[in-house]
Structure formats: structure tokens, C-alpha cells
Amino acid sequence: MPTLIQMELSRRELLASSATTVAVAGVAKEVRAAGARGKELQNTTEVTFKVNGDPQRLTLDNRTTLLDALREHLHLTGTKKGCDHGQCGACTVIVDGRRINSCLSLAVMHDGNKITTIEGLGQPGNLHPMQAAFIKHDGFQCGYCTPGQICSSVAVLEEITANIPSHVTENLMQQATVTAEEIRERMSGNICRCGAYSNILDAIHEVAGVPA
Ligand code: FES
Ligand code: FES
């Protein structure tokens, strides 16, 4: 049978341990909240790049694609979202001189890059020769694939000039040339559901200065 003194001690211990439990729970809650805040902060990154010659600074969710950064954050809606899976080429832009599918690339990977979209190639009244050639040769119908087709076409001619071989380049020891086969191969990632392919080919030939 516990004495009165022993019972009093037990009661004090119980109160002390309850207070400790409440304090620990409070601290744990704070830690969880700080963790969530920290996680939130870690989920975003500041990225700076030049788009069509203009410096841009964005704080983006790390999962933002370059395509979404251009369209949703910079409101450059000329670049189109087709499949969002790297299969249609509608989202093609030029990054540091190389064409890429912007739907497959995270914006945070492009810190410091120079990005050119269809808006940067030319504007009404001051069209890029490739844009003018697409109009002249009727290289589009609905126009949805066209910004990607034009960005890709411009970069394709630069690739050939730089003597970068393609899958169909026969002689790797010689300068690559503009042929229909080379253009078809290099443009094969740009799909046109309207089927304007032959006119697109004519437009690219014209800009290259080579008869189709
Ligand atoms: Fe990027 Fe189709 S939207 S490849
Ligand atoms: Fe319509 Fe190419 S012009 S998809």
C-alpha cells in the first residue's frame, strides 16, 4: 500500500511528464511547419536567361518546363504545346544556336542560355526569310505546327552549314549539303497534321538558295 508521500511524488512526476509531452508535441509541430516551409523554398529556383534578346529573371517551380516558362510566365505563346511528350516538334525553340523540344527540358536547366522563339526570329513587317518563304510557298494550313517548323528549319540550315552530319549524310569527309533527303531527315521530328510537307520543303530550299 503506497504511503501518502509516495502518492504525492507520483502525482508530481505525472504532471511533469505531461508538461514535457505537451512541450515536445509543440516543438515537433514547429519542426514540421519549418520543414514544410523549407521544402516549399527548395521547390523553386531563380533562373535568368535571355529570351529573344531580352534578359529575363523568373522564380520557377523546379518542375516547370521551358515550354511552360515561355508560354505561361513570359506569355510568349507563339511556341506551341502539341503532344507535351517530345513527339511532335510544335514546341521547338533555339537555345544557344541548337534546336530543342522545349517540352522536354526543364527551365532551370537553361540558366544563362540565349533562347530564340518564333517571336524573336521576326515580326509582322520584319519577317525572317524563313517566315516569308513559308508564306510564299503556303507551308502551312492550320498553322499550329508552324512556329516549331520554322524554328527547326532555321536551325537545320545552320546545322548543315556547320557540317554537322545527320543519319543520312553519306560522306562524312565532305561538307554536308542541302538536299531534299537531308532536309526530310533533319525535319523528321516536326510533325504537320495538315500535311504541308512538300511546301515546307520548297520554303526551306528557297532560303537555302538551292533548287527544290
Ligand atoms: Fe514538345 Fe510535342 S509539344 S514535342
Ligand atoms: Fe496544321 Fe501543320 S499546318 S499541323
Short mmCIF file of N, CA and C and ligand atoms in Angstrom, two decimals, residues 139-146 149 191-197 200, ligand 2:
data_model
loop_
_atom_site.label_atom_id
_atom_site.label_comp_id
_atom_site.label_asym_id
_atom_site.label_seq_id
_atom_site.Cartn_x
_atom_site.Cartn_y
_atom_site.Cartn_z
N GLY A 139 3.41 27.08 -96.75
CA GLY A 139 3.96 25.98 -95.96
C GLY A 139 3.17 25.66 -94.70
N PHE A 140 1.90 25.96 -94.71
CA PHE A 140 1.06 25.65 -93.54
C PHE A 140 -0.42 25.71 -93.92
N GLN A 141 -1.23 25.08 -93.09
CA GLN A 141 -2.69 25.23 -93.24
C GLN A 141 -3.26 25.77 -91.93
N CYS A 142 -3.35 24.92 -90.90
CA CYS A 142 -3.88 25.44 -89.63
C CYS A 142 -2.86 26.31 -88.92
N GLY A 143 -1.58 26.07 -89.17
CA GLY A 143 -0.52 26.90 -88.59
C GLY A 143 -0.05 26.47 -87.21
N TYR A 144 -0.66 25.41 -86.65
CA TYR A 144 -0.30 25.05 -85.27
C TYR A 144 1.15 24.56 -85.16
N CYS A 145 1.59 23.82 -86.17
CA CYS A 145 2.96 23.29 -86.10
C CYS A 145 3.98 24.31 -86.60
N THR A 146 3.51 25.39 -87.21
CA THR A 146 4.37 26.28 -88.00
C THR A 146 5.49 26.96 -87.21
N GLN A 149 8.06 24.40 -86.88
CA GLN A 149 8.64 24.07 -88.19
C GLN A 149 9.65 25.14 -88.59
N ILE A 191 6.23 17.29 -86.86
CA ILE A 191 5.07 16.67 -87.49
C ILE A 191 4.07 17.75 -87.91
N CYS A 192 3.51 17.59 -89.12
CA CYS A 192 2.45 18.50 -89.58
C CYS A 192 1.21 17.67 -89.88
N ARG A 193 0.20 17.84 -89.04
CA ARG A 193 -1.00 17.02 -89.25
C ARG A 193 -1.75 17.46 -90.50
N CYS A 194 -1.52 18.69 -90.94
CA CYS A 194 -2.18 19.16 -92.17
C CYS A 194 -1.45 18.66 -93.42
N GLY A 195 -0.29 18.09 -93.23
CA GLY A 195 0.43 17.52 -94.37
C GLY A 195 1.01 18.54 -95.33
N ALA A 196 1.53 19.64 -94.80
CA ALA A 196 2.08 20.68 -95.68
C ALA A 196 3.55 20.41 -96.02
N TYR A 197 3.96 19.16 -95.91
CA TYR A 197 5.39 18.84 -96.01
C TYR A 197 6.06 19.30 -97.31
N ILE A 200 6.63 22.97 -97.25
CA ILE A 200 7.67 23.31 -96.26
C ILE A 200 9.05 23.06 -96.88
FE1 FES B 2 -1.59 22.35 -89.47
FE2 FES B 2 1.00 21.80 -89.71
S1 FES B 2 -0.11 23.41 -90.64
S2 FES B 2 -0.39 20.92 -88.34
#
